[in-house]
Amino acid sequence: MSSSEISYLCEKVHVHRWPMDGPIWSDSVKKELDDSINKNPKRKKVTIKKDVIQIENFKFTSLKKIGITVPFFKQECTLIFEAQFSALLAHVHVTVKSENYVDVFTELTSWKNKTFPNDS
């Protein structure tokens, strides 16, 4: 892993169509996402490299509206963003559970600020 790359095994990832009035996803795309990511209980590999986020076999580009949350009373943080994969638009939630969730938050915030400096 290079210094400009961040990688996590995430407990929960959810990808859904966004905006809701955007193009309808085919049943095969929904099934592939459900089988690979949304309804798969296994940990998912998430790799962040510059302005691309790869979750398992899905590559998300054209990242925008990036947010990072740390819920009270949970040792986790969630990266939330809008992106494109293939020709489809999506809203993505990536939850990393860790005792070092503040370090994860700091690392994600640093990546966001370096990659998208005018997005504050």
CSV table of C-alpha atoms in Angstrom, one decimal:
chain,number,residue,atom,x,y,z
A,1,MET,CA,0.0,0.0,0.0
A,2,SER,CA,1.4,3.3,-1.0
A,3,SER,CA,1.4,6.3,1.3
A,4,SER,CA,-1.3,8.0,-0.8
A,5,GLU,CA,-3.5,4.9,-0.4
A,6,ILE,CA,-5.9,4.1,2.5
A,7,SER,CA,-7.3,0.6,2.9
A,8,TYR,CA,-9.8,-0.8,5.4
A,9,LEU,CA,-11.8,-3.9,6.0
A,10,CYS,CA,-15.3,-2.6,6.6
A,11,GLU,CA,-18.1,-4.3,8.5
A,12,LYS,CA,-20.9,-2.5,6.7
A,13,VAL,CA,-21.2,-0.9,3.3
A,14,HIS,CA,-24.5,0.2,1.7
A,15,VAL,CA,-24.8,1.5,-1.8
A,16,HIS,CA,-28.0,2.8,-3.2
A,17,ARG,CA,-29.3,4.7,-6.2
A,18,TRP,CA,-28.9,8.5,-5.9
A,19,PRO,CA,-30.5,10.8,-6.7
A,20,MET,CA,-33.8,9.0,-6.4
A,21,ASP,CA,-35.0,10.6,-9.6
A,22,GLY,CA,-31.9,9.4,-11.4
A,23,PRO,CA,-31.7,6.5,-13.9
A,24,ILE,CA,-33.3,3.3,-12.6
A,25,TRP,CA,-30.8,0.5,-11.9
A,26,SER,CA,-31.4,-2.9,-13.6
A,27,ASP,CA,-32.3,-5.9,-11.4
A,28,SER,CA,-28.9,-7.5,-12.3
A,29,VAL,CA,-27.0,-4.4,-10.9
A,30,LYS,CA,-29.1,-4.4,-7.7
A,31,LYS,CA,-28.6,-8.2,-7.3
A,32,GLU,CA,-24.8,-7.8,-7.9
A,33,LEU,CA,-24.6,-5.0,-5.3
A,34,ASP,CA,-26.7,-6.9,-2.8
A,35,ASP,CA,-24.7,-10.1,-3.2
A,36,SER,CA,-21.3,-8.4,-3.1
A,37,ILE,CA,-21.8,-5.5,-0.7
A,38,ASN,CA,-25.2,-4.5,0.7
A,39,LYS,CA,-26.4,-7.9,2.1
A,40,ASN,CA,-23.1,-9.7,2.3
A,41,PRO,CA,-22.2,-10.1,6.0
A,42,LYS,CA,-18.5,-10.6,5.3
A,43,ARG,CA,-16.1,-7.7,5.8
A,44,LYS,CA,-15.5,-5.8,2.6
A,45,LYS,CA,-12.2,-4.4,1.4
A,46,VAL,CA,-12.3,-0.7,0.7
A,47,THR,CA,-9.3,1.1,-0.9
A,48,ILE,CA,-9.2,4.8,-1.3
A,49,LYS,CA,-6.6,6.2,-3.7
A,50,LYS,CA,-6.7,9.9,-4.6
A,51,ASP,CA,-10.1,10.4,-6.1
A,52,VAL,CA,-11.2,6.8,-6.5
A,53,ILE,CA,-12.8,4.5,-3.9
A,54,GLN,CA,-12.8,0.8,-4.7
A,55,ILE,CA,-15.2,-1.4,-2.7
A,56,GLU,CA,-14.6,-5.0,-3.5
A,57,ASN,CA,-15.0,-5.1,-7.3
A,58,PHE,CA,-16.8,-1.8,-7.7
A,59,LYS,CA,-14.8,1.3,-8.6
A,60,PHE,CA,-16.4,4.6,-7.6
A,61,THR,CA,-15.3,7.8,-9.3
A,62,SER,CA,-16.6,11.4,-9.7
A,63,LEU,CA,-16.7,11.6,-5.9
A,64,LYS,CA,-18.7,14.5,-4.4
A,65,LYS,CA,-20.6,15.5,-1.2
A,66,ILE,CA,-18.2,13.6,1.0
A,67,GLY,CA,-19.0,13.4,4.7
A,68,ILE,CA,-17.5,11.6,7.7
A,69,THR,CA,-19.5,10.9,10.8
A,70,VAL,CA,-18.6,9.5,14.2
A,71,PRO,CA,-21.8,8.4,16.1
A,72,PHE,CA,-21.9,8.9,19.9
A,73,PHE,CA,-21.4,5.7,21.9
A,74,LYS,CA,-20.1,3.6,19.0
A,75,GLN,CA,-16.6,2.8,18.2
A,76,GLU,CA,-16.9,3.4,14.5
A,77,CYS,CA,-17.0,6.1,11.8
A,78,THR,CA,-18.8,6.2,8.5
A,79,LEU,CA,-17.7,7.7,5.3
A,80,ILE,CA,-20.6,8.9,3.2
A,81,PHE,CA,-20.3,10.1,-0.4
A,82,GLU,CA,-22.0,10.4,-3.8
A,83,ALA,CA,-20.2,8.9,-6.7
A,84,GLN,CA,-20.4,7.2,-10.1
A,85,PHE,CA,-19.7,3.5,-10.9
A,86,SER,CA,-19.9,2.5,-14.5
A,87,ALA,CA,-22.5,4.9,-15.9
A,88,LEU,CA,-24.6,4.8,-12.7
A,89,LEU,CA,-24.9,7.3,-9.9
A,90,ALA,CA,-24.9,6.2,-6.2
A,91,HIS,CA,-24.9,7.2,-2.6
A,92,VAL,CA,-22.5,5.2,-0.5
A,93,HIS,CA,-22.1,4.6,3.3
A,94,VAL,CA,-18.9,2.8,4.4
A,95,THR,CA,-18.7,2.0,8.1
A,96,VAL,CA,-15.4,1.2,9.8
A,97,LYS,CA,-15.6,-0.3,13.3
A,98,SER,CA,-12.4,0.1,15.3
A,99,GLU,CA,-11.2,0.9,18.8
A,100,ASN,CA,-9.1,3.5,17.0
A,101,TYR,CA,-12.1,5.1,15.2
A,102,VAL,CA,-10.8,8.6,15.9
A,103,ASP,CA,-7.6,7.7,14.0
A,104,VAL,CA,-9.7,6.4,11.1
A,105,PHE,CA,-11.7,9.6,11.2
A,106,THR,CA,-8.5,11.7,11.2
A,107,GLU,CA,-7.0,9.7,8.3
A,108,LEU,CA,-10.2,10.0,6.2
A,109,THR,CA,-10.5,13.8,7.0
A,110,SER,CA,-6.9,14.3,6.0
A,111,TRP,CA,-7.5,12.4,2.7
A,112,LYS,CA,-10.6,14.4,2.0
A,113,ASN,CA,-8.9,17.7,2.7
A,114,LYS,CA,-5.9,16.8,0.5
A,115,THR,CA,-7.9,15.4,-2.4
A,116,PHE,CA,-10.8,17.9,-2.3
A,117,PRO,CA,-9.3,21.1,-0.6
A,118,ASN,CA,-12.1,23.4,-1.7
A,119,ASP,CA,-14.9,21.1,-0.5
A,120,SER,CA,-15.1,22.3,3.1
